[in-house]
Structures are given as structure tokens and as C-alpha cells.
CSV table of N, CA, C and O in Angstrom, one decimal:
chain,number,residue,atom,x,y,z
A,1,MET,N,19.2,8.3,8.9
A,1,MET,CA,17.9,8.1,8.8
A,1,MET,C,17.3,7.2,7.0
A,1,MET,O,18.3,7.5,6.2
A,2,ASP,N,17.2,6.2,7.9
A,2,ASP,CA,17.2,4.9,7.1
A,2,ASP,C,15.5,5.5,5.4
A,2,ASP,O,14.5,4.9,5.5
A,3,TRP,N,16.2,6.1,4.5
A,3,TRP,CA,14.3,7.1,3.2
A,3,TRP,C,14.3,6.3,2.8
A,3,TRP,O,13.5,6.4,1.6
A,4,TYR,N,15.0,5.0,2.3
A,4,TYR,CA,14.1,3.8,1.5
A,4,TYR,C,13.9,2.1,2.2
A,4,TYR,O,13.2,1.6,1.8
A,5,LYS,N,13.5,2.6,3.2
A,5,LYS,CA,12.9,1.3,3.9
A,5,LYS,C,11.1,0.9,3.5
A,5,LYS,O,10.4,2.5,2.9
A,6,ASP,N,10.3,0.6,3.4
A,6,ASP,CA,9.2,0.3,2.8
A,6,ASP,C,7.6,1.1,3.9
A,6,ASP,O,8.6,1.2,4.5
A,7,GLY,N,7.3,1.9,2.9
A,7,GLY,CA,6.2,3.0,4.2
A,7,GLY,C,6.4,3.9,3.3
A,7,GLY,O,6.4,4.1,1.8
A,8,LEU,N,5.2,4.6,3.7
A,8,LEU,CA,4.4,6.2,3.2
A,8,LEU,C,6.1,7.5,4.2
A,8,LEU,O,5.6,7.6,5.8
A,9,TYR,N,6.6,8.6,3.3
A,9,TYR,CA,7.3,9.3,4.1
A,9,TYR,C,7.1,10.2,3.1
A,9,TYR,O,6.9,10.6,1.8
A,10,PRO,N,5.3,10.9,4.8
A,10,PRO,CA,4.7,12.2,3.5
A,10,PRO,C,5.8,13.7,4.2
A,10,PRO,O,6.6,13.4,4.5
A,11,GLU,N,5.8,14.8,3.4
A,11,GLU,CA,5.9,15.8,2.6
A,11,GLU,C,6.1,17.0,3.2
A,11,GLU,O,4.9,16.6,2.4
A,12,TRP,N,6.3,18.2,3.5
A,12,TRP,CA,5.2,19.4,3.0
A,12,TRP,C,6.6,19.7,2.6
A,12,TRP,O,7.3,20.7,3.5
A,13,HIS,N,6.7,20.8,1.7
A,13,HIS,CA,6.8,21.8,0.6
A,13,HIS,C,6.7,22.8,0.9
A,13,HIS,O,5.4,22.5,0.4
A,14,ILE,N,7.6,23.8,1.6
A,14,ILE,CA,7.4,25.0,1.6
A,14,ILE,C,8.1,26.4,1.0
A,14,ILE,O,9.0,25.6,0.5
A,15,SER,N,8.4,27.2,0.5
A,15,SER,CA,8.6,27.8,0.2
A,15,SER,C,8.3,29.9,-0.3
A,15,SER,O,7.0,29.9,-0.3
A,16,GLY,N,9.0,30.0,-0.1
A,16,GLY,CA,8.7,31.9,-0.4
A,16,GLY,C,9.4,33.6,-0.4
A,16,GLY,O,10.7,33.1,-0.2
A,17,GLU,N,8.8,33.8,-1.2
A,17,GLU,CA,9.9,35.4,-1.5
A,17,GLU,C,10.9,36.4,0.0
A,17,GLU,O,11.9,36.1,-0.1
A,18,ASP,N,9.7,35.9,0.6
A,18,ASP,CA,10.1,36.0,2.4
A,18,ASP,C,10.5,34.9,3.2
A,18,ASP,O,10.6,35.3,4.4
A,19,PHE,N,11.0,34.1,2.6
A,19,PHE,CA,10.7,33.2,3.7
A,19,PHE,C,12.1,32.3,3.6
A,19,PHE,O,13.3,32.3,2.8
A,20,SER,N,12.1,31.9,5.4
A,20,SER,CA,13.4,31.7,5.9
A,20,SER,C,13.5,30.4,6.8
A,20,SER,O,12.9,30.5,7.2
A,21,PRO,N,13.9,29.3,6.2
A,21,PRO,CA,14.0,28.1,6.4
A,21,PRO,C,14.9,29.0,7.7
A,21,PRO,O,14.7,28.1,8.7
A,22,LYS,N,16.0,29.5,8.0
A,22,LYS,CA,17.0,28.9,9.4
A,22,LYS,C,15.8,30.4,10.7
A,22,LYS,O,15.1,29.8,11.4
A,23,GLU,N,14.9,31.2,10.2
A,23,GLU,CA,14.0,32.0,11.4
A,23,GLU,C,12.2,30.4,11.3
A,23,GLU,O,12.9,30.2,12.6
A,24,LEU,N,12.6,29.6,10.1
A,24,LEU,CA,11.3,28.6,10.6
A,24,LEU,C,11.8,27.8,11.8
A,24,LEU,O,11.4,28.0,12.8
A,25,LEU,N,14.0,26.7,11.8
A,25,LEU,CA,13.7,26.6,13.0
A,25,LEU,C,14.6,27.0,14.2
A,25,LEU,O,14.3,26.8,14.8
A,26,TYR,N,14.0,28.3,13.1
A,26,TYR,CA,14.3,29.1,15.6
A,26,TYR,C,13.2,28.5,15.8
A,26,TYR,O,12.9,28.8,17.5
A,27,TYR,N,11.6,29.3,14.9
A,27,TYR,CA,10.9,28.8,15.9
A,27,TYR,C,10.5,27.0,16.5
A,27,TYR,O,9.1,27.1,17.1
A,28,PHE,N,10.4,26.6,15.7
A,28,PHE,CA,10.8,24.6,15.3
A,28,PHE,C,12.1,24.7,15.3
A,28,PHE,O,12.2,24.0,14.4
A,29,PRO,N,12.9,24.0,16.7
A,29,PRO,CA,14.2,24.3,16.4
A,29,PRO,C,13.7,22.8,16.1
A,29,PRO,O,15.1,21.7,16.2
A,30,ASN,N,12.8,22.0,16.2
A,30,ASN,CA,12.8,20.3,16.5
A,30,ASN,C,13.1,20.0,15.4
A,30,ASN,O,12.2,18.2,15.3
A,31,LEU,N,12.2,20.7,14.0
A,31,LEU,CA,11.9,19.7,12.8
A,31,LEU,C,13.0,19.9,12.4
A,31,LEU,O,14.2,19.2,12.3
A,32,LEU,N,12.6,18.4,11.1
A,32,LEU,CA,13.5,17.6,9.9
A,32,LEU,C,13.6,18.2,9.0
A,32,LEU,O,12.6,19.1,8.9
A,33,LEU,N,14.4,19.2,8.2
A,33,LEU,CA,14.4,20.1,7.0
A,33,LEU,C,15.6,19.0,5.9
A,33,LEU,O,16.2,18.2,6.3
A,34,GLY,N,14.1,18.8,4.6
A,34,GLY,CA,15.7,18.7,3.7
A,34,GLY,C,15.8,19.3,2.5
A,34,GLY,O,14.8,19.6,2.5
A,35,ARG,N,16.5,19.6,1.9
A,35,ARG,CA,16.4,20.4,0.1
A,35,ARG,C,16.7,22.2,0.4
A,35,ARG,O,15.6,22.5,0.2
A,36,THR,N,16.3,22.7,2.0
A,36,THR,CA,16.7,23.2,1.6
A,36,THR,C,17.6,24.6,1.6
A,36,THR,O,19.0,24.1,1.5
A,37,HIS,N,17.0,25.9,0.8
A,37,HIS,CA,18.5,26.5,0.7
A,37,HIS,C,17.6,28.2,1.3
A,37,HIS,O,16.4,28.4,1.2
A,38,GLU,N,19.0,28.9,2.1
A,38,GLU,CA,17.5,30.4,2.2
A,38,GLU,C,17.7,31.4,0.8
A,38,GLU,O,18.7,30.8,-0.7
A,39,LYS,N,17.0,32.3,0.5
A,39,LYS,CA,16.7,32.7,-0.6
A,39,LYS,C,18.3,33.6,-1.3
A,39,LYS,O,18.7,34.2,-2.1
A,40,THR,N,19.4,34.7,-0.1
A,40,THR,CA,20.2,34.5,-0.9
A,40,THR,C,21.1,34.0,-0.7
A,40,THR,O,23.2,33.8,-1.2
A,41,ASP,N,21.2,32.3,-1.0
A,41,ASP,CA,22.4,31.4,-1.4
A,41,ASP,C,21.6,31.5,-2.9
A,41,ASP,O,21.4,31.2,-3.5
A,42,ILE,N,23.4,30.5,-3.1
A,42,ILE,CA,23.6,31.1,-5.1
A,42,ILE,C,23.3,29.1,-5.2
A,42,ILE,O,23.7,28.6,-4.6
A,43,ALA,N,22.5,29.5,-6.8
A,43,ALA,CA,22.2,27.9,-6.8
A,43,ALA,C,23.2,27.3,-7.1
A,43,ALA,O,24.2,28.2,-8.5
A,44,LYS,N,23.7,25.9,-7.4
A,44,LYS,CA,24.8,25.4,-8.2
A,44,LYS,C,24.3,25.0,-9.3
A,44,LYS,O,25.1,24.2,-10.3
A,45,ILE,N,23.5,24.6,-9.7
A,45,ILE,CA,22.5,23.6,-10.5
A,45,ILE,C,21.1,24.6,-11.7
A,45,ILE,O,20.7,25.1,-9.9
A,46,GLY,N,21.2,24.1,-12.4
A,46,GLY,CA,19.9,25.0,-12.4
A,46,GLY,C,20.1,26.6,-12.7
A,46,GLY,O,20.7,26.4,-13.8
A,47,PRO,N,18.6,26.1,-13.6
A,47,PRO,CA,18.7,27.8,-13.9
A,47,PRO,C,19.0,29.6,-13.4
A,47,PRO,O,19.3,29.9,-14.5
A,48,ARG,N,19.0,28.6,-12.2
A,48,ARG,CA,19.6,30.1,-11.2
A,48,ARG,C,21.1,29.7,-11.3
A,48,ARG,O,21.7,30.6,-10.3
A,49,LYS,N,21.8,28.6,-11.6
A,49,LYS,CA,23.3,28.1,-11.4
A,49,LYS,C,23.8,29.8,-11.6
A,49,LYS,O,23.8,30.6,-12.2
A,50,GLY,N,24.9,30.2,-10.4
A,50,GLY,CA,26.1,30.9,-10.0
A,50,GLY,C,24.4,32.5,-9.7
A,50,GLY,O,25.3,33.3,-9.2
A,51,LYS,N,24.0,32.4,-9.3
A,51,LYS,CA,22.9,33.1,-9.1
A,51,LYS,C,21.9,33.0,-7.8
A,51,LYS,O,21.7,31.7,-7.5
A,52,GLU,N,21.7,34.3,-7.1
A,52,GLU,CA,20.8,33.6,-5.8
A,52,GLU,C,19.4,33.7,-6.1
A,52,GLU,O,18.5,33.7,-7.4
A,53,TYR,N,19.1,32.7,-5.5
A,53,TYR,CA,17.8,32.2,-5.3
A,53,TYR,C,16.6,33.0,-6.0
A,53,TYR,O,15.8,32.6,-6.5
A,54,GLY,N,16.3,33.4,-4.5
A,54,GLY,CA,15.5,34.5,-4.5
A,54,GLY,C,14.4,34.2,-4.4
A,54,GLY,O,13.2,35.7,-4.2
A,55,TYR,N,14.0,33.2,-3.2
A,55,TYR,CA,12.9,32.5,-2.7
A,55,TYR,C,13.5,31.5,-1.1
A,55,TYR,O,14.9,30.8,-2.2
A,56,GLY,N,13.8,31.4,-0.3
A,56,GLY,CA,13.4,31.2,0.8
A,56,GLY,C,12.7,29.4,0.2
A,56,GLY,O,11.7,29.5,0.3
A,57,ARG,N,13.5,28.2,0.6
A,57,ARG,CA,12.4,26.6,0.4
A,57,ARG,C,13.0,25.6,1.5
A,57,ARG,O,14.1,25.5,1.1
A,58,THR,N,12.6,24.8,2.2
A,58,THR,CA,12.5,23.3,2.6
A,58,THR,C,12.0,22.9,2.6
A,58,THR,O,10.2,22.1,1.9
A,59,VAL,N,12.0,21.2,3.1
A,59,VAL,CA,11.0,20.7,3.2
A,59,VAL,C,11.0,19.8,4.3
A,59,VAL,O,11.5,19.7,5.3
A,60,ILE,N,9.8,20.0,5.3
A,60,ILE,CA,9.4,19.7,6.1
A,60,ILE,C,9.6,17.7,6.1
A,60,ILE,O,8.1,17.6,5.5
A,61,VAL,N,10.0,17.0,6.5
A,61,VAL,CA,10.4,16.1,7.0
A,61,VAL,C,9.7,15.0,8.6
A,61,VAL,O,9.5,15.8,9.1
A,62,VAL,N,9.6,13.5,8.3
A,62,VAL,CA,9.1,13.1,9.4
A,62,VAL,C,9.9,12.3,9.8
A,62,VAL,O,10.3,11.3,8.7
A,63,ASP,N,10.5,12.7,10.9
A,63,ASP,CA,10.9,11.9,12.0
A,63,ASP,C,11.0,10.0,11.3
A,63,ASP,O,9.6,10.0,11.7
A,64,ASP,N,12.0,9.3,11.9
A,64,ASP,CA,11.7,7.8,11.6
A,64,ASP,C,11.5,7.2,12.4
A,64,ASP,O,10.7,6.1,11.7
A,65,ASN,N,11.4,8.1,13.4
A,65,ASN,CA,10.7,6.6,14.6
A,65,ASN,C,9.6,7.2,14.9
A,65,ASN,O,8.5,6.3,15.8
A,66,ILE,N,9.0,7.8,14.4
A,66,ILE,CA,7.8,8.3,14.1
A,66,ILE,C,6.2,7.2,13.4
A,66,ILE,O,6.9,7.6,12.2
A,67,ILE,N,5.4,7.0,14.2
A,67,ILE,CA,5.3,5.3,13.8
A,67,ILE,C,3.7,5.7,12.0
A,67,ILE,O,4.1,5.7,11.3
A,68,TYR,N,3.2,6.7,12.8
A,68,TYR,CA,2.0,7.3,11.7
A,68,TYR,C,2.3,8.2,10.9
A,68,TYR,O,2.3,9.5,11.9
A,69,LYS,N,3.4,8.0,10.6
A,69,LYS,CA,4.2,9.8,10.4
A,69,LYS,C,3.1,11.2,9.3
A,69,LYS,O,3.2,11.6,9.3
A,70,LEU,N,1.9,10.0,8.3
A,70,LEU,CA,1.0,11.1,7.5
A,70,LEU,C,0.5,12.1,8.6
A,70,LEU,O,0.0,13.7,8.3
A,71,ASP,N,0.3,11.1,9.4
A,71,ASP,CA,-0.8,11.8,10.4
A,71,ASP,C,-0.3,12.6,11.6
A,71,ASP,O,-1.0,13.8,11.8
A,72,TRP,N,0.9,12.1,11.5
A,72,TRP,CA,1.7,13.5,12.4
A,72,TRP,C,1.3,14.4,12.1
A,72,TRP,O,2.0,16.0,12.1
A,73,LEU,N,2.6,14.6,10.0
A,73,LEU,CA,2.8,15.6,9.6
A,73,LEU,C,1.2,16.7,9.6
A,73,LEU,O,1.9,17.9,9.6
A,74,LEU,N,0.3,16.1,9.6
A,74,LEU,CA,-0.6,16.4,9.2
A,74,LEU,C,-1.8,16.8,9.9
A,74,LEU,O,-2.2,18.4,10.0
A,75,ASP,N,-1.6,17.2,11.3
A,75,ASP,CA,-1.3,17.4,12.6
A,75,ASP,C,-0.9,18.5,12.7
A,75,ASP,O,-0.8,19.8,12.9
A,76,PHE,N,0.8,18.4,12.2
A,76,PHE,CA,2.1,19.7,13.1
A,76,PHE,C,0.9,21.2,11.6
A,76,PHE,O,1.2,21.5,11.8
A,77,ILE,N,0.7,20.7,10.5
A,77,ILE,CA,0.3,21.0,9.5
A,77,ILE,C,-0.6,22.4,10.2
A,77,ILE,O,-1.3,23.2,9.9
A,78,LEU,N,-1.8,21.5,11.3
A,78,LEU,CA,-3.2,22.0,10.8
A,78,LEU,C,-3.2,22.9,12.4
A,78,LEU,O,-3.6,24.0,12.6
A,79,GLU,N,-2.0,22.3,13.3
A,79,GLU,CA,-1.9,23.0,14.3
A,79,GLU,C,-0.8,24.3,13.7
A,79,GLU,O,-1.0,25.6,14.9
A,80,ASN,N,0.0,24.5,13.3
A,80,ASN,CA,0.6,25.2,13.2
A,80,ASN,C,1.5,26.0,11.3
A,80,ASN,O,2.0,27.0,11.5
A,81,GLY,N,0.1,25.2,10.8
A,81,GLY,CA,0.7,25.9,9.3
A,81,GLY,C,0.3,27.1,9.7
A,81,GLY,O,0.5,28.4,8.5
A,82,GLN,N,-0.4,28.1,9.5
A,82,GLN,CA,-1.1,29.2,9.4
A,82,GLN,C,0.2,30.3,10.6
A,82,GLN,O,0.4,31.1,9.2
A,83,ASN,N,0.5,30.0,11.8
A,83,ASN,CA,2.0,30.3,11.9
A,83,ASN,C,3.3,30.6,11.2
A,83,ASN,O,3.7,31.3,10.7
A,84,ILE,N,3.4,29.8,10.1
A,84,ILE,CA,4.2,28.8,9.3
A,84,ILE,C,3.9,29.8,8.4
A,84,ILE,O,5.2,30.6,7.9
A,85,ARG,N,3.4,30.6,7.9
A,85,ARG,CA,2.6,30.9,6.1
A,85,ARG,C,3.4,32.3,6.6
A,85,ARG,O,3.3,33.2,6.1
A,86,GLU,N,3.1,32.8,7.8
A,86,GLU,CA,2.9,34.3,8.6
A,86,GLU,C,4.8,34.1,8.3
A,86,GLU,O,4.6,35.5,8.6
A,87,LEU,N,5.7,33.4,8.2
A,87,LEU,CA,6.9,33.5,8.1
A,87,LEU,C,7.2,33.9,6.8
A,87,LEU,O,8.5,33.8,6.5
A,88,GLY,N,6.6,34.0,5.4
A,88,GLY,CA,6.8,34.4,4.0
A,88,GLY,C,6.4,33.0,3.4
A,88,GLY,O,6.7,33.5,2.6
A,89,VAL,N,6.0,31.7,3.9
A,89,VAL,CA,5.8,31.2,2.5
A,89,VAL,C,4.5,31.2,1.8
A,89,VAL,O,2.9,31.8,2.4
A,90,ASN,N,4.2,31.0,0.4
A,90,ASN,CA,2.9,31.9,-0.5
A,90,ASN,C,2.9,30.8,-0.9
A,90,ASN,O,2.6,31.0,-2.7
A,91,ASP,N,3.9,30.0,-1.4
A,91,ASP,CA,3.9,28.0,-2.0
A,91,ASP,C,4.1,26.5,-1.3
A,91,ASP,O,5.4,26.6,-1.1
A,92,GLU,N,3.4,26.1,-1.2
A,92,GLU,CA,3.4,25.3,-0.5
A,92,GLU,C,2.6,23.4,-1.3
A,92,GLU,O,1.8,24.0,-1.7
A,93,ILE,N,3.2,22.3,-0.9
A,93,ILE,CA,2.2,21.6,-1.2
A,93,ILE,C,2.6,20.6,-0.4
A,93,ILE,O,3.7,19.8,0.0
A,94,LEU,N,2.0,19.6,-0.7
A,94,LEU,CA,1.6,18.1,0.2
A,94,LEU,C,2.1,16.7,0.0
A,94,LEU,O,1.3,17.0,-1.7
A,95,TRP,N,3.2,15.9,0.2
A,95,TRP,CA,4.3,15.7,-1.0
A,95,TRP,C,3.6,14.1,0.0
A,95,TRP,O,4.8,14.1,0.6
A,96,LEU,N,3.4,13.0,-1.0
A,96,LEU,CA,2.8,11.7,-0.5
A,96,LEU,C,4.2,10.7,-1.1
A,96,LEU,O,4.2,10.5,-2.9
A,97,ILE,N,5.2,10.2,-0.4
A,97,ILE,CA,5.5,9.6,-1.4
A,97,ILE,C,6.4,7.9,-0.6
A,97,ILE,O,6.1,7.6,0.5
A,98,TRP,N,6.0,6.9,-1.3
A,98,TRP,CA,5.9,5.0,-1.0
A,98,TRP,C,6.7,5.0,-1.5
A,98,TRP,O,7.3,4.5,-2.5
A,99,TRP,N,7.6,4.4,-0.8
A,99,TRP,CA,9.1,3.3,-0.8
A,99,TRP,C,8.3,1.8,-0.3
A,99,TRP,O,7.9,1.4,0.7
A,100,GLY,N,7.8,0.6,-1.1
A,100,GLY,CA,7.9,-0.4,-1.2
A,100,GLY,C,7.8,-1.6,-1.7
A,100,GLY,O,8.2,-1.5,-3.3
A,101,ILE,N,7.4,-2.5,-1.6
A,101,ILE,CA,6.9,-3.9,-2.9
A,101,ILE,C,5.0,-3.6,-2.6
A,101,ILE,O,5.3,-4.8,-3.7
A,102,GLN,N,5.2,-3.0,-1.7
A,102,GLN,CA,3.1,-2.6,-1.5
A,102,GLN,C,2.5,-2.7,-3.4
A,102,GLN,O,3.5,-1.5,-3.1
A,103,GLY,N,2.2,-2.6,-3.4
A,103,GLY,CA,1.5,-2.9,-4.9
A,103,GLY,C,0.4,-1.8,-4.5
A,103,GLY,O,0.3,-1.0,-5.6
A,104,ASN,N,0.3,-1.1,-3.8
A,104,ASN,CA,-1.0,-0.1,-2.9
A,104,ASN,C,-0.5,1.0,-2.2
A,104,ASN,O,0.2,0.0,-0.9
A,105,MET,N,-1.3,1.9,-2.1
A,105,MET,CA,-1.6,2.9,-0.7
A,105,MET,C,-2.4,3.0,0.0
A,105,MET,O,-3.3,3.8,-1.5
A,106,GLU,N,-3.1,3.2,0.9
A,106,GLU,CA,-4.3,3.3,1.2
A,106,GLU,C,-4.5,4.6,2.3
A,106,GLU,O,-3.5,4.9,3.4
A,107,LEU,N,-5.7,5.6,2.3
A,107,LEU,CA,-5.9,6.5,2.8
A,107,LEU,C,-7.3,6.6,3.5
A,107,LEU,O,-7.9,6.3,2.6
A,108,ASP,N,-6.9,6.0,4.6
A,108,ASP,CA,-8.4,6.0,5.1
A,108,ASP,C,-9.3,7.4,5.5
A,108,ASP,O,-8.9,8.6,4.9
A,109,GLU,N,-10.2,7.1,6.2
A,109,GLU,CA,-11.7,7.8,5.5
A,109,GLU,C,-11.1,9.7,7.0
A,109,GLU,O,-11.1,11.3,6.6
A,110,LYS,N,-10.4,9.4,7.8
A,110,LYS,CA,-9.6,11.0,9.1
A,110,LYS,C,-8.9,11.1,8.7
A,110,LYS,O,-8.1,11.8,8.3
A,111,LEU,N,-7.2,10.2,7.6
A,111,LEU,CA,-6.6,10.7,6.6
A,111,LEU,C,-6.9,11.9,5.5
A,111,LEU,O,-6.6,13.2,5.7
A,112,LEU,N,-7.8,11.3,5.2
A,112,LEU,CA,-8.8,12.7,4.2
A,112,LEU,C,-9.2,13.1,4.3
A,112,LEU,O,-9.3,14.6,3.8
A,113,THR,N,-9.6,13.7,5.3
A,113,THR,CA,-11.1,14.2,6.1
A,113,THR,C,-9.7,15.5,6.2
A,113,THR,O,-9.6,16.4,6.1
A,114,LYS,N,-8.5,15.2,7.0
A,114,LYS,CA,-7.2,16.0,7.3
A,114,LYS,C,-6.9,16.2,6.7
A,114,LYS,O,-6.6,17.5,6.5
A,115,ILE,N,-7.2,15.6,5.7
A,115,ILE,CA,-5.6,16.5,4.5
A,115,ILE,C,-6.8,17.3,3.5
A,115,ILE,O,-6.1,18.3,3.5
A,116,ALA,N,-7.9,17.6,3.2
A,116,ALA,CA,-8.7,18.6,2.7
A,116,ALA,C,-8.7,19.5,3.8
A,116,ALA,O,-9.0,20.2,3.2
A,117,LYS,N,-9.1,19.2,5.5
A,117,LYS,CA,-9.1,20.1,5.8
A,117,LYS,C,-7.5,21.1,5.8
A,117,LYS,O,-7.6,22.7,6.5
A,118,THR,N,-6.8,20.6,5.4
A,118,THR,CA,-5.0,21.8,5.5
A,118,THR,C,-4.8,22.8,3.9
A,118,THR,O,-4.8,23.2,4.0
A,119,GLY,N,-5.9,22.4,3.0
A,119,GLY,CA,-6.1,22.6,1.7
A,119,GLY,C,-4.9,23.1,0.8
A,119,GLY,O,-5.5,23.5,-0.1
A,120,LEU,N,-4.4,22.1,1.0
A,120,LEU,CA,-2.8,22.1,-0.1
A,120,LEU,C,-3.7,21.5,-1.2
A,120,LEU,O,-4.3,20.2,-0.6
A,121,HIS,N,-2.7,21.8,-1.9
A,121,HIS,CA,-2.3,20.6,-3.5
A,121,HIS,C,-1.5,19.2,-2.7
A,121,HIS,O,-1.0,19.7,-1.8
A,122,MET,N,-2.0,18.6,-3.6
A,122,MET,CA,-1.4,17.0,-2.8
A,122,MET,C,-1.0,16.5,-4.5
A,122,MET,O,-1.2,16.8,-4.9
A,123,ASN,N,0.4,15.9,-4.1
A,123,ASN,CA,1.6,15.7,-4.8
A,123,ASN,C,1.7,13.7,-4.1
A,123,ASN,O,1.7,13.6,-3.0
A,124,MET,N,1.5,13.0,-5.2
A,124,MET,CA,2.0,11.6,-4.8
A,124,MET,C,2.8,11.2,-5.7
A,124,MET,O,2.6,10.7,-7.2
A,125,ASN,N,4.1,10.0,-4.6
A,125,ASN,CA,4.5,9.2,-6.3
A,125,ASN,C,5.4,7.5,-5.1
A,125,ASN,O,5.3,8.4,-4.1
A,126,TYR,N,4.8,6.9,-6.6
A,126,TYR,CA,5.3,6.1,-5.7
A,126,TYR,C,6.8,5.1,-6.3
A,126,TYR,O,6.6,4.9,-7.2
A,127,TYR,N,6.9,4.3,-5.7
A,127,TYR,CA,8.8,4.5,-5.4
A,127,TYR,C,7.8,2.7,-5.8
A,127,TYR,O,8.8,1.9,-4.3
A,128,TYR,N,7.8,1.3,-6.2
A,128,TYR,CA,8.1,0.2,-6.3
A,128,TYR,C,9.3,-0.7,-6.7
A,128,TYR,O,10.1,-0.2,-7.5
A,129,ILE,N,10.1,-0.8,-5.1
A,129,ILE,CA,11.5,-1.6,-5.2
A,129,ILE,C,11.3,-2.7,-5.6
A,129,ILE,O,10.7,-3.7,-4.6
A,130,ASN,N,12.5,-3.0,-6.9
A,130,ASN,CA,11.9,-4.7,-6.7
A,130,ASN,C,13.4,-5.1,-7.1
A,130,ASN,O,14.5,-5.0,-7.8
A,131,GLY,N,14.5,-5.7,-5.9
A,131,GLY,CA,16.1,-6.4,-5.8
A,131,GLY,C,15.7,-5.7,-4.8
A,131,GLY,O,15.6,-5.2,-3.7
A,132,LYS,N,17.0,-5.6,-4.5
A,132,LYS,CA,18.6,-4.8,-3.5
A,132,LYS,C,18.3,-3.9,-3.4
A,132,LYS,O,18.2,-3.0,-4.2
A,133,TRP,N,19.0,-3.1,-2.1
A,133,TRP,CA,19.1,-1.9,-2.3
A,133,TRP,C,20.4,-1.3,-2.6
A,133,TRP,O,20.3,0.3,-1.9
A,134,GLU,N,21.2,-2.1,-2.8
A,134,GLU,CA,21.7,-1.4,-3.6
A,134,GLU,C,22.8,0.0,-4.4
A,134,GLU,O,23.5,1.5,-3.7
A,135,PHE,N,21.7,0.4,-4.9
A,135,PHE,CA,21.4,1.6,-5.5
A,135,PHE,C,21.6,3.4,-5.0
A,135,PHE,O,21.7,3.9,-4.8
A,136,PHE,N,20.8,2.1,-4.1
A,136,PHE,CA,20.4,3.9,-2.3
A,136,PHE,C,21.5,3.7,-1.2
A,136,PHE,O,21.2,4.8,-0.7
A,137,LYS,N,22.5,2.8,-1.9
A,137,LYS,CA,23.3,3.4,-0.1
A,137,LYS,C,24.7,4.1,-0.7
A,137,LYS,O,24.4,4.3,-1.8
A,138,PRO,N,24.7,4.5,0.4
A,138,PRO,CA,26.2,5.7,0.1
A,138,PRO,C,27.2,5.1,-0.9
A,138,PRO,O,27.5,3.5,0.3
A,139,LYS,N,27.3,5.7,-1.3
A,139,LYS,CA,29.1,5.6,-1.5
A,139,LYS,C,30.2,5.2,-0.5
A,139,LYS,O,30.7,6.2,0.0
């Protein structure tokens, strides 16, 4: 996937002391996950380097082929969120990331209503890209 193309890339960050991303994939095998670790995985960087994380975490991302990504993710959360929370999730946040050259992002009342219905905290990042994409290409 080209995560650096213009557009909105929403993510649902979920974690918990009793949460397992592997178990999540058992129930939802078609999900795309990023930045995932299990409770017992050993951290390679950060304050827990060399020790078990002590919690499972993952980021649910939206397939690049889906046109209305935020709408899809919000529908997924509203339809499946409670079942996923029952897998041990006790920390979650909706994260909106915009990559591109456009100087703003607009959310209509339909999307704002869905966001509110999730009851989630929300973070937003905007990455204004000026120039070539060489920095983001694999070496």
C-alpha cells in the first residue's frame, strides 16, 4: 500500500493487558493490522527494551482500495467495537492522519455524528507534503 498518497488514513489504535492481536485476527481474519505486538513479545526499543511489553496492542488500518476510509472504519467500530473490547481492549483512540498538499481537512455532519457515537477520543495529524516523495520510498 502507498501510505503516502494524498488522502485521509484513519486508524483505530487498541491495546490492553489482556488483549491479543492474534486473537483479534482469529475473529476478524481480513483486518489489516499495523504496529502490532503481543503481551509477551520482547520490546526492541523504548523504556521496556529487552523486557516483555506486558500488554498487547495493534492499529487497525483501512485497506487502500476502500474509497471512503473513515466511513468504513467508523462503521466497523460501531458494528464490532463492543465485541473487540471484550477481547481485552481497555485503551483505544481514533487517529486521523492526512497526507497531502491540500491545506485542510473537512468532516461533514454525518462523519462527526458517527465519530461521536463511537465515544472515542480522537487525535489528528496533518502531514503537508511539499516536493518529491523520495523520503518515503523504501531503500
